[in-house]
Coordinates of C-alpha atoms in Angstrom, one line a residue:
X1 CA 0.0 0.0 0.0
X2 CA 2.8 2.6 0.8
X3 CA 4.3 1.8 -2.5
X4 CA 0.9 2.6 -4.4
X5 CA 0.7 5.4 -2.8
X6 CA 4.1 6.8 -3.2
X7 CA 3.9 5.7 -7.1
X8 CA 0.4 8.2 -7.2
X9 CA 2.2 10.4 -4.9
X10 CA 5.0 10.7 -7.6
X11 CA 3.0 10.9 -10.6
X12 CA 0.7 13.6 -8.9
X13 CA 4.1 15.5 -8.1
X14 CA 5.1 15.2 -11.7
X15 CA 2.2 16.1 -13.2
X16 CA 2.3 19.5 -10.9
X17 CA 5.6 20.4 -12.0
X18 CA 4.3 20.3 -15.9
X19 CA 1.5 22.4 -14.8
X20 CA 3.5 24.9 -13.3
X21 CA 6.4 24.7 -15.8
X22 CA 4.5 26.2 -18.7
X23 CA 5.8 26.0 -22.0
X24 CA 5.3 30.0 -23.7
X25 CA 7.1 29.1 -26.9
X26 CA 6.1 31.5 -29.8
X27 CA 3.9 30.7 -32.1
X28 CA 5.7 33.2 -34.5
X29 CA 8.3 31.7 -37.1
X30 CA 11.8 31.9 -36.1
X31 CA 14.6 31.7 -38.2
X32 CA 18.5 30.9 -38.1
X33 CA 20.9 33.2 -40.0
X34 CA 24.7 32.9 -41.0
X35 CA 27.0 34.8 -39.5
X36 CA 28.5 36.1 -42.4
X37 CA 26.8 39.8 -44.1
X38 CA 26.6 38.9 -47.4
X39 CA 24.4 35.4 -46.4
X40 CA 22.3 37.6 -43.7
X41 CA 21.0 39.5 -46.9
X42 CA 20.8 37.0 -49.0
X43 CA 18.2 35.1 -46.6
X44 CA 16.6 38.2 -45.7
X45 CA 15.4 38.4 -49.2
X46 CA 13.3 36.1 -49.4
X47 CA 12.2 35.5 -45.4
X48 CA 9.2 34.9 -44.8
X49 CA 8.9 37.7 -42.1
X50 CA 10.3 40.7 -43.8
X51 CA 7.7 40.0 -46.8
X52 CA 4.7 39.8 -44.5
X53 CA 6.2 42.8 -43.4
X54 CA 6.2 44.5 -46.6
X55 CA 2.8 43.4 -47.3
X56 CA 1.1 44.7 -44.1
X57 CA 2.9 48.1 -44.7
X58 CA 1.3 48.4 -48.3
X59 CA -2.5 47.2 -46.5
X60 CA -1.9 49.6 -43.4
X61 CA -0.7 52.6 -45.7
X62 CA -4.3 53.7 -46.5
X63 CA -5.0 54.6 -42.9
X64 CA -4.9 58.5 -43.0
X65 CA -3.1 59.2 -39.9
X66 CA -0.2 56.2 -40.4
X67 CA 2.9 58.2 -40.1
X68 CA 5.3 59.0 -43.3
X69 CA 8.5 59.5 -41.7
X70 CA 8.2 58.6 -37.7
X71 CA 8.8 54.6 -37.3
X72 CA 5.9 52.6 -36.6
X73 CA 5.6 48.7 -36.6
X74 CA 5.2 47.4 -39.6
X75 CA 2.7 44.7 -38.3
X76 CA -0.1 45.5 -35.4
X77 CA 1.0 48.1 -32.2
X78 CA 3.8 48.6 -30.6
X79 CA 5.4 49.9 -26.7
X80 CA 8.2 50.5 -25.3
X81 CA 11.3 51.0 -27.7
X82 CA 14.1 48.7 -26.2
X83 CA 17.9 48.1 -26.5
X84 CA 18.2 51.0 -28.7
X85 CA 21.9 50.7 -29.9
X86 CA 25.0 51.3 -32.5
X87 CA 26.5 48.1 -33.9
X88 CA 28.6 47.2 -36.6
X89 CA 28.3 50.8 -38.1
X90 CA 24.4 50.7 -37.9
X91 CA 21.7 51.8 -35.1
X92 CA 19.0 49.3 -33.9
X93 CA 15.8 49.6 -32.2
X94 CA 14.1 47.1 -30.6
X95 CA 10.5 47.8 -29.6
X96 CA 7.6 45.6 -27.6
X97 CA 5.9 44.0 -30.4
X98 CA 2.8 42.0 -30.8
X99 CA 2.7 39.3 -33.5
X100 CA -0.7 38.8 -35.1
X101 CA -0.6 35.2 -34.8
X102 CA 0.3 35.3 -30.8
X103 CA 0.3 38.9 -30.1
X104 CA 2.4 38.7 -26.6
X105 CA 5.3 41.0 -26.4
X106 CA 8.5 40.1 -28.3
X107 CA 11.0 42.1 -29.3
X108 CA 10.8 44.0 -33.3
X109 CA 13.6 45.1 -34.4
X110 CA 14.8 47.7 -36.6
X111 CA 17.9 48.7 -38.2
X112 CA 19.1 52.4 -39.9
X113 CA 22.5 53.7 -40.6
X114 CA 21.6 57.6 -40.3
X115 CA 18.7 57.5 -37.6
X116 CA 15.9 58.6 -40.7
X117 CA 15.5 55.9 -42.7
X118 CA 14.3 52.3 -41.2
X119 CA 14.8 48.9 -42.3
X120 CA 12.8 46.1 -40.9
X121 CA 14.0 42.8 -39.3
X122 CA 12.3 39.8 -37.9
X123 CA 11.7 39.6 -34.7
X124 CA 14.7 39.2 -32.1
X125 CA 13.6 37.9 -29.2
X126 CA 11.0 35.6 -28.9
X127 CA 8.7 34.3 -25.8
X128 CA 9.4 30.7 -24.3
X129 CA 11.3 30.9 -20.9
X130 CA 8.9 34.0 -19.6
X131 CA 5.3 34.7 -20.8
X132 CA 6.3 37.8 -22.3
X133 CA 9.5 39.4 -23.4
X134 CA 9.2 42.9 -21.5
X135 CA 11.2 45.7 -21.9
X136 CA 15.0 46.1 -21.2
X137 CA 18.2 47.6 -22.7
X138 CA 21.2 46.2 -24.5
X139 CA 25.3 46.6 -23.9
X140 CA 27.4 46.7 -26.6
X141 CA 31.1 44.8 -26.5
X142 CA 33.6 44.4 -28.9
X143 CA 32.5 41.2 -30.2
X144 CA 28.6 40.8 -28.6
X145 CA 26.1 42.5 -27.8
X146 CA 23.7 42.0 -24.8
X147 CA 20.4 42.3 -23.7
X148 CA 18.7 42.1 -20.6
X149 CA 15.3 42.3 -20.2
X150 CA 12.3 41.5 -18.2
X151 CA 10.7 38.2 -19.0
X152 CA 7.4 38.5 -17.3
X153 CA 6.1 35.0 -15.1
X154 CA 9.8 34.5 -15.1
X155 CA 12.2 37.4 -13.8
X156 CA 15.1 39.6 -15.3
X157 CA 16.3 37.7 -18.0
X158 CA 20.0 38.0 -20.6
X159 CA 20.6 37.2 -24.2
X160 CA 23.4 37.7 -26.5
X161 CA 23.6 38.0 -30.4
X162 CA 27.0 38.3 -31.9
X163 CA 26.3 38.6 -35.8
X164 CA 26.1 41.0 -38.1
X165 CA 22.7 42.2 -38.1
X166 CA 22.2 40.9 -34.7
X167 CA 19.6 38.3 -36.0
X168 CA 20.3 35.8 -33.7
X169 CA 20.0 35.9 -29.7
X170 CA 20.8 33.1 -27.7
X171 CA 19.2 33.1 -24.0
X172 CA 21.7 32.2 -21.7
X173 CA 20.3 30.7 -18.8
X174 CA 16.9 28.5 -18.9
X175 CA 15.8 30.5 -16.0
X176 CA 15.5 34.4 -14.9
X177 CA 19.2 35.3 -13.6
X178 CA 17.3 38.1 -11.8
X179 CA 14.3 36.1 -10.3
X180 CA 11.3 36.9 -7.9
X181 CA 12.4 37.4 -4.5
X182 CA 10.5 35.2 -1.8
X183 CA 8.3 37.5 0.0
X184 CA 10.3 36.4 3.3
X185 CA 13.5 37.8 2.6
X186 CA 12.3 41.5 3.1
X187 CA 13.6 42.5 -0.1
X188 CA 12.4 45.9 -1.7
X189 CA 12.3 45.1 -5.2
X190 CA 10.5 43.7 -8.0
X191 CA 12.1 41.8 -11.1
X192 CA 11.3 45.0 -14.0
X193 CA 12.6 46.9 -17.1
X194 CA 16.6 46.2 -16.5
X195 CA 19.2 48.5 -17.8
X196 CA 22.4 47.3 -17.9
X197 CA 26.4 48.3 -18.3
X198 CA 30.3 47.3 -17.3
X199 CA 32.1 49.0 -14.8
X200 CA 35.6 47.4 -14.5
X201 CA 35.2 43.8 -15.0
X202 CA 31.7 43.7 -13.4
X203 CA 28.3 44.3 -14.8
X204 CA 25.7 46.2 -13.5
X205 CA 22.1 46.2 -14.1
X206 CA 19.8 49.0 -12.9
X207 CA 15.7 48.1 -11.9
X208 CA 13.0 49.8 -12.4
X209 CA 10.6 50.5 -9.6
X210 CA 9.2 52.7 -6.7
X211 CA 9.3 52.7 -2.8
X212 CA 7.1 54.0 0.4
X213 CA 9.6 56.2 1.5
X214 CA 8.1 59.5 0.1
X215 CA 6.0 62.2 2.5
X216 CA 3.5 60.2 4.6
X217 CA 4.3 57.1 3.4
X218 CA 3.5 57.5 -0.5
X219 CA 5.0 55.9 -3.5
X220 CA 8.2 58.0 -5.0
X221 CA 10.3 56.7 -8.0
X222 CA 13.2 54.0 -6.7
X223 CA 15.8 52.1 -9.0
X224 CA 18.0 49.0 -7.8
X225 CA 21.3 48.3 -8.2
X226 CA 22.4 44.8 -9.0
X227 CA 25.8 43.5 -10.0
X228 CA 27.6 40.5 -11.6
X229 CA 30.7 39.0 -12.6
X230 CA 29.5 36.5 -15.5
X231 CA 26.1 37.8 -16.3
X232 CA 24.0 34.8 -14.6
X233 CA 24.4 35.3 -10.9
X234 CA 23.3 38.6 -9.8
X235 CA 23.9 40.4 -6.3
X236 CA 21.6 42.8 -4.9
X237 CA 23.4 45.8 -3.4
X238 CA 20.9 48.8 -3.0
X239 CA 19.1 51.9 -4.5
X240 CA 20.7 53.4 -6.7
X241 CA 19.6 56.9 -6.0
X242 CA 19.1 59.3 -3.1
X243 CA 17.9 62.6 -2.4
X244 CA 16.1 63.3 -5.6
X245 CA 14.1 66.0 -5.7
X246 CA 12.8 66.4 -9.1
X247 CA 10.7 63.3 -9.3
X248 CA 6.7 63.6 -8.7
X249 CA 5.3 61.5 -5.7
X250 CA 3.7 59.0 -7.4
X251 CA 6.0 58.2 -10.3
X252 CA 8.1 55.0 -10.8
X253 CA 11.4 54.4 -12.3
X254 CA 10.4 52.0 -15.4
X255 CA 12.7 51.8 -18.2
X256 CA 15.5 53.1 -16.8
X257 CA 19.0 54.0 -18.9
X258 CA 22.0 55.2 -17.2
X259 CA 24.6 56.5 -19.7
X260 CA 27.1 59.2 -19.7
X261 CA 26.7 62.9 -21.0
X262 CA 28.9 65.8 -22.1
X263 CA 32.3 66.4 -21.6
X264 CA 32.6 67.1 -17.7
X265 CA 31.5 63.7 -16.2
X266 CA 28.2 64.0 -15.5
X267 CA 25.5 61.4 -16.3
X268 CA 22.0 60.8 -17.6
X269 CA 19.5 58.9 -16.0
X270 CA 16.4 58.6 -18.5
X271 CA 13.6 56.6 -17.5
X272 CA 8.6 56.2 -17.6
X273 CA 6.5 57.0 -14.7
X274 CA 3.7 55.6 -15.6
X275 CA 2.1 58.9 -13.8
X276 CA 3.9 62.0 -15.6
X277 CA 5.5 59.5 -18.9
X278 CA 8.8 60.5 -19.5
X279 CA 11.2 61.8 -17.5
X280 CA 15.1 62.4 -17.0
X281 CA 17.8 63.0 -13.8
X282 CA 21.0 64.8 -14.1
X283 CA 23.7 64.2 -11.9
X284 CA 27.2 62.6 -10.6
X285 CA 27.7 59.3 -10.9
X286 CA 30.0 58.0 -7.5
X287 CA 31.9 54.8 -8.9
X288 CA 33.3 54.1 -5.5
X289 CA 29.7 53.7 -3.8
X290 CA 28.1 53.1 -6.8
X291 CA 25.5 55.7 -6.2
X292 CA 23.7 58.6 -8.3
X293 CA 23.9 62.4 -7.2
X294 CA 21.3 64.3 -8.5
X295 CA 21.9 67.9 -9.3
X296 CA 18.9 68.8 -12.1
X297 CA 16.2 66.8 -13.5
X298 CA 13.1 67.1 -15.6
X299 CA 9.9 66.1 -18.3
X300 CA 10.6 64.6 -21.7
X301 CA 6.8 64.8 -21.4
X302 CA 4.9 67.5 -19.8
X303 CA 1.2 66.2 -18.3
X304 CA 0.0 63.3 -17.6
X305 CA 1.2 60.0 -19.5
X306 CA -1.2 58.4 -21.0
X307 CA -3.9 60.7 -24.0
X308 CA -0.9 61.0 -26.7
X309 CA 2.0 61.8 -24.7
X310 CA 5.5 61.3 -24.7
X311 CA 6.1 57.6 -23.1
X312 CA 9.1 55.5 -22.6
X313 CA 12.4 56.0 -23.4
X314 CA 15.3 54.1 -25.2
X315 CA 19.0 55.4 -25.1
X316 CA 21.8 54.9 -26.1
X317 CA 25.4 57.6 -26.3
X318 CA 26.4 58.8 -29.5
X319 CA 30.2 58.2 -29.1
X320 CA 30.5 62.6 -29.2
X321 CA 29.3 63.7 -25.7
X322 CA 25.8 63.6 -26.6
X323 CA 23.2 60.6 -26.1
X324 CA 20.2 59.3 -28.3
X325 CA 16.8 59.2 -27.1
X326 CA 13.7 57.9 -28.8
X327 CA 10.5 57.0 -27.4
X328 CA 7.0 55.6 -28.2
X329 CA 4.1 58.6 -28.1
X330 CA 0.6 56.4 -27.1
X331 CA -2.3 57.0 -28.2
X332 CA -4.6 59.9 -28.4
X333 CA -7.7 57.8 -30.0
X334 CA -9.8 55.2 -28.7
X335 CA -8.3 51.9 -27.9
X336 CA -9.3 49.3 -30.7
X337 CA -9.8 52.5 -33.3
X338 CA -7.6 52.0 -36.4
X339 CA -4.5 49.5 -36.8
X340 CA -1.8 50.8 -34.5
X341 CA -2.2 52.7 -31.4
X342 CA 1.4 53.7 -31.1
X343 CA 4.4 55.2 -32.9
X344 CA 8.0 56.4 -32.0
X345 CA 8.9 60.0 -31.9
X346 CA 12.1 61.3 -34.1
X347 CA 15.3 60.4 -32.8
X348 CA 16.1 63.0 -29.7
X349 CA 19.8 64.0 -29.3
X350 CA 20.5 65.3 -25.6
X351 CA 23.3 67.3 -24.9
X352 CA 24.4 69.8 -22.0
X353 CA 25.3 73.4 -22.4
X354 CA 27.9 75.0 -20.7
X355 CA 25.4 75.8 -17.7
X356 CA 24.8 71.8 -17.3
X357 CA 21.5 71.9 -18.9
X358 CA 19.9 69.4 -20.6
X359 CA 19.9 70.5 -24.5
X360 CA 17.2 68.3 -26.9
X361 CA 17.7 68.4 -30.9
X362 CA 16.9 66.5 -33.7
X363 CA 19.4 63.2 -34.3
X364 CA 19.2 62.9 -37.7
X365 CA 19.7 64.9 -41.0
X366 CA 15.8 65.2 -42.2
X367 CA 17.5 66.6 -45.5
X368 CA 17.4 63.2 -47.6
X369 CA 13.2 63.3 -47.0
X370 CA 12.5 66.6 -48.2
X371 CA 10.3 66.9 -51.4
X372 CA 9.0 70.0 -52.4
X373 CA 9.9 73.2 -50.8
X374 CA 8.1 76.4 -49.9
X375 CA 9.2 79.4 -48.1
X376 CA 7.6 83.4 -46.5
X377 CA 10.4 86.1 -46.6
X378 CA 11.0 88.2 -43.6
X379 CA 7.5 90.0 -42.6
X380 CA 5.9 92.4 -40.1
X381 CA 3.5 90.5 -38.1
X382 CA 1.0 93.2 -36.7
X383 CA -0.4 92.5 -33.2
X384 CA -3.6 90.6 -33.2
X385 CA -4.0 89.6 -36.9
X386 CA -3.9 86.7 -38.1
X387 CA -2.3 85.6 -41.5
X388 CA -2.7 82.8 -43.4
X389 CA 0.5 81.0 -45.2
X390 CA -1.3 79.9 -48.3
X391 CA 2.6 79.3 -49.8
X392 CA 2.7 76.6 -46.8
X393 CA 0.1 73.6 -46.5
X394 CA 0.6 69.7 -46.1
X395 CA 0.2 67.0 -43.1
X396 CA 3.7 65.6 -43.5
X397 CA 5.9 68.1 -43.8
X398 CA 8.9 70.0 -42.1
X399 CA 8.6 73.7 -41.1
X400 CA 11.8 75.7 -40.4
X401 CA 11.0 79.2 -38.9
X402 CA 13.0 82.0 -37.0
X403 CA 11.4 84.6 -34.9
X404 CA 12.3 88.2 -33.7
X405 CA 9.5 88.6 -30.8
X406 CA 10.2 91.5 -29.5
X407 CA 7.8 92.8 -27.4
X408 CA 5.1 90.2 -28.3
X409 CA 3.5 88.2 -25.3
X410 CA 2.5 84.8 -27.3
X411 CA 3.3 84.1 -30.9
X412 CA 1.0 81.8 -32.1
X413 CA 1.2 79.2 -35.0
X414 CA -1.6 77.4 -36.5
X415 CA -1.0 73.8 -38.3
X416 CA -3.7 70.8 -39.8
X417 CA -5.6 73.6 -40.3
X418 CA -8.9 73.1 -42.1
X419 CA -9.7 76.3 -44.5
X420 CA -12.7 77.2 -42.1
X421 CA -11.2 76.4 -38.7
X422 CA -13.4 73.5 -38.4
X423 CA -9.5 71.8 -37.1
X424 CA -6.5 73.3 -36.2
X425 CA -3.7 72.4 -33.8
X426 CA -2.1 75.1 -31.9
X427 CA 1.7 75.4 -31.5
X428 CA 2.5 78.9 -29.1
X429 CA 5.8 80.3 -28.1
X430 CA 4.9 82.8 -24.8
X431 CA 7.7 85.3 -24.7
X432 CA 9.2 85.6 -21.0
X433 CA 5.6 83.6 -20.2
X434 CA 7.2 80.5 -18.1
X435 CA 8.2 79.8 -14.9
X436 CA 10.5 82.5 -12.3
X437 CA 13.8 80.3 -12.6
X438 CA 14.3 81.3 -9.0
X439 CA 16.8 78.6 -6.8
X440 CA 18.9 81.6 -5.1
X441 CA 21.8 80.7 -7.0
X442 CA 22.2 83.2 -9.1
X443 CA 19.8 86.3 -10.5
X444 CA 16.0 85.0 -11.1
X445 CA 15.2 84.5 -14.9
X446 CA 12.1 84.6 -16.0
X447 CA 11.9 81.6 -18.6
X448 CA 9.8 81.7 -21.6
X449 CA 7.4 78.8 -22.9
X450 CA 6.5 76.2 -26.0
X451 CA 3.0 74.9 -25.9
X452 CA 1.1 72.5 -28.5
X453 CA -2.9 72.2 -28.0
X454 CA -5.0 70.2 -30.1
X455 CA -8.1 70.5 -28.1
X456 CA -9.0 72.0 -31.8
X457 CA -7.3 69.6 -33.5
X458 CA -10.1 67.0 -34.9
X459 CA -14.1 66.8 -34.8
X460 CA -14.3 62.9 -34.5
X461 CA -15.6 61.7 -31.4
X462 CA -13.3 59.1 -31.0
X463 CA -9.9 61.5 -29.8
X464 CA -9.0 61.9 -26.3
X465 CA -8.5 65.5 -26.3
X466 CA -4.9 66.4 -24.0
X467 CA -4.6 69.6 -21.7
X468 CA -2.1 71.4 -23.3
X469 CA 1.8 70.1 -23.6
X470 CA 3.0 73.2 -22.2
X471 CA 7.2 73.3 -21.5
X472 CA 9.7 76.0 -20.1
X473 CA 12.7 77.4 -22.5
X474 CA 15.4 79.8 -21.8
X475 CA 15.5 82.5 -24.5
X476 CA 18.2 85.4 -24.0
X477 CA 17.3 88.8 -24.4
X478 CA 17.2 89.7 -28.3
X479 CA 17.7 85.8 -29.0
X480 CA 15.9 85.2 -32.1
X481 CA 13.5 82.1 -31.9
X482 CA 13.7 79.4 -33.5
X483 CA 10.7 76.9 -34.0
X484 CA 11.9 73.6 -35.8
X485 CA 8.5 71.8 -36.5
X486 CA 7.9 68.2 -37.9
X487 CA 4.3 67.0 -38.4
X488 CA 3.4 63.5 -39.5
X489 CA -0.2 62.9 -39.9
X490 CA -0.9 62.1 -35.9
X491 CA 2.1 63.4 -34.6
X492 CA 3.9 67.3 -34.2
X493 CA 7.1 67.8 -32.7
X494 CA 8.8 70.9 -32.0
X495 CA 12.1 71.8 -31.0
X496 CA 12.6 75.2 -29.6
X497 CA 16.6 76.5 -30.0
X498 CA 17.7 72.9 -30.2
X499 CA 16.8 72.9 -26.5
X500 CA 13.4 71.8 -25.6
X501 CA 10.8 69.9 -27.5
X502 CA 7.3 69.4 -27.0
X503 CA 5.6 66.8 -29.1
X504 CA 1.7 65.5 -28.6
X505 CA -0.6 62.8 -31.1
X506 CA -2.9 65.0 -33.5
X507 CA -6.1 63.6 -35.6
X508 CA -7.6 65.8 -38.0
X509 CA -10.2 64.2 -39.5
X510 CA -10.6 66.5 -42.4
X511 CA -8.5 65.7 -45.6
X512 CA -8.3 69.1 -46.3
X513 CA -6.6 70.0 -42.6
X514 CA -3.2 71.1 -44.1
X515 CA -3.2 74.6 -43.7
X516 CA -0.8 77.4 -41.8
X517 CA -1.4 80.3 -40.5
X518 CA 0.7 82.6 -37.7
X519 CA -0.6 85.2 -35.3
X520 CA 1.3 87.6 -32.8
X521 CA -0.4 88.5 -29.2
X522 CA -0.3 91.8 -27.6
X523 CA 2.4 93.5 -29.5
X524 CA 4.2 93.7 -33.1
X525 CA 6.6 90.5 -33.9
X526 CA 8.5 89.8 -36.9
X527 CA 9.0 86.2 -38.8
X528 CA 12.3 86.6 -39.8
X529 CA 12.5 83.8 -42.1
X530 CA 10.2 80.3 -42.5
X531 CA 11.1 77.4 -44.7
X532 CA 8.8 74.1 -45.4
X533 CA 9.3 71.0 -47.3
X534 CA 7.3 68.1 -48.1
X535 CA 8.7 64.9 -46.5
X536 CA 8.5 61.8 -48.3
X537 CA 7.5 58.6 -46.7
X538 CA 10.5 56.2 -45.5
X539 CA 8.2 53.3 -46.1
X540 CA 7.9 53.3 -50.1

């Protein structure tokens, strides 16, 4: 009798363990490539993949509001971009993906060689370990790259692709190397969104997540330190930072990269809260305790993050002081209303000015896309009238203007305009009209402002109108203004100075929403110069 029951006792046992021990392979093919370039393009040719690709591009291209020139997935939505990248003489993005044929996240990938123009690749790395292949970064070596990432069900998670085009990733553990804690061991963090880099000859991998340590107890943003010697066995050593100041009670530390910036030593910590989207610390990083100073921090996005604002980042340095930002803008419609909900803003390039301050431009050179080009010479603009730019009209296009503001309050431009006003987004520059820059360390500055609104924007009733995306710029006295502006069907941008941008989802509904026009508040300005060019569409 006890050996019946011990052989049911086993087989009960057994069968538990395959319950628990789920198998999440893809359903999504997966292909092996040689290791040599010319072979990686010759089967990339004729995959599978890249032409199902290519043929869901050409279906989803009729959608009015599909971007021209900002990358999208070329199959279904996307998330968080991931592992941006430079290898091999070419940038990749990786970005949360969801197959059609088992939409749980894997990673997409991308390649470009100037940050404009984007190739697609199949998929990288694929569900089977975890659930769900979450968000993470990469680290680049001489001869591999790595990625570690959150493999949800499962814990923190590495693989490493060595070829050309980095097709093929190779897990290298058949477990989390960053697991679950038990409850019991009093441990404060969660398994989430790694980032991770080499220090010496040990890595170290930095967690998203938050804490109850803020004022009475509430949730502030937190981010654990981890580090290893061979990538599988991890040691918890402790928050990473202390004493900031400039995060929002409330917000988390998702998606966290840590990289360096400028040419004095300071560092960049870019990271989501899912409260206020994204968001970025500046500071000194101590190499002996392994801790972040914070001395200055602030919004990538400036309101709340979800309705069409500026989410998670990817990063990755440029190799010239400066680093590379991009990062998935989510949705401003309806969940479930057309094919996508999501799309990646331009390429960001963040530098510091002599002052320390965080400096935001375009990365790439948007020259190769321009089509057709308009311009308006140098004119009076009289305060309180408005004037329309008939020479200036499109929905994908690129508009270069410089402003003398003089005494002007607000200087207001108009864009998706229909010809009766039924649409319009607003994009306003408010002369000395932001915040007191006040901190008692030198003379007070009053700042001046960059909004977009597009609570005018479309008349469908399926947008989720945003409060404004309102965001403080310095502007010297007599500094002429410049407003660099890229629009992309559902997207604007704009990029004040090369120093701030705002950017916020747009619908207009109207096919005949293309229109300019420019208006100065209060008091006489002047546009000194404006420039516009059609932009062709990366995806033909």
């Amino acid at each position: 009798m006890n050996k019946l029951f011990s052989f049911f006792l086993m087989l009960f046992l057994l069968g538990s363990v395959a319950v628990f021990a789920q198998d999440y392979t893809s359903k999504v093919p997966r292909f092996t490539f040689g290791n040599q370039p010319e072979e990686q393009q010759k089967q990339l040719k004729d995959n599978l993949l890249i032409k199902r690709f290519q043929q869901s591009r050409k279906e989803l291209s009729v959608d009015k509001h599909r971007p021209y020139y900002h990358f999208i997935s070329p199959e279904g939505k996307l998330n968080d971009p991931n592992g941006l990248c430079f290898w091999n003489g070419k940038w990749h993005l990786f970005f949360q993906a969801y197959p059609p044929e088992d939409p749980r996240q894997h990673w997409g990938h991308a390649v470009s060689s100037d940050l404009v123009h984007w190739r697609d690749l199949p998929y990288a790395i694929y569900p089977g370990i975890e659930r769900m292949s979450f968000s993470g970064s990469t680290w680049v070596e001489k001869d591999r790259v790595i990625a570690m990432y959150h493999g949800v069900d499962a814990g923190n998670m590495v693989a490493i692709s060595d070829d050309p085009l980095l097709l093929n990733w190779t897990k290298i553990s058949d477990k989390a190397v960053i697991a679950q804690p038990d409850p019991s061991e009093g441990l404060p963090y969660s398994p989430w969104d790694p980032n991770i880099w080499k220090k010496g000859d040990k890595y170290y991998s930095l967690m998203g997540g938050n804490l109850y340590n803020g004022p009475g107890g509430k949730k502030v943003r937190a981010n654990f330190l981890f580090e290893s010697a061979d990538l599988q066995n991890w040691k918890y050593l402790h928050p990473f930072v202390e004493g900031d100041r400039y995060s929002y009670i409330g917000d988390d530390g998702s998606c966290p990269y840590f990289w360096p910036i400028g040419e004095n030593g300071k560092y960049i910590l870019l990271y989501f809260s899912h409260k206020s989207g994204g968001k970025y610390l500046l500071g000194d990083y101590d190499q002996v305790n392994d801790k972040f100073n914070v001395t200055d921090g602030g919004n990538f996005n400036h309101g709340p993050a979800s309705r069409g604002g500026v989410h998670a980042p990817s990063a990755y340095p440029d190799g010239k002081g400066g680093v590379i930002a991009i990062f998935n803008m989510n949705t401003g419609k309806e969940i479930g209303e057309g094919n996508y909900t999501e799309l990646m803003t331009l390429p960001w390039r963040l530098t510091l000015d002599v002052d320390e301050r965080l400096q935001i431009s375009p990365a790439g050179d948007y020259s190769s896309l321009r089509g057709r080009h308009s311009s308006v010479s140098e004119m009076q603009l009289p305060a309180n009238n408005e004037f329309t730019l008939p020479e200036i009209s499109g929905n994908a296009i690129e508009i270069d203007l410089t402003l003398d503001p003089k005494d002007a309050s607000a200087i207001e431009l108009k864009v998706l305009c229909s010809p009766g006003k039924e649409e319009y987004t607003r994009i306003t520059f408010y002369h000395d009209g932001g915040y007191l820059n006040r901190d008692y360390s030198g003379p007070a500055i009053r700042t001046s402002a960059i909004s977009i609104d597009n609570l005018n924007s479309s008349i469908s009733d399926k947008v989720d109108f945003r409060m404004p995306e309102t965001a403080d710029v310095q502007i010297k006295d007599g500094e002429p203004v410049n407003l660099h502006v890229f629009i992309d069907r559902s997207i604007v941008e704009v990029f004040v100075n090369n120093r701030q941008c705002v950017a916020l989802r747009t619908y207009p509904e109207r096919d005949d929403s293309k229109g300019v026009s420019i208006i100065s508040h209060g008091k006489d300005a002047v546009l000194k110069s404006l420039d516009a060019w059609q932009m062709k569409n990366i995806y033909q």
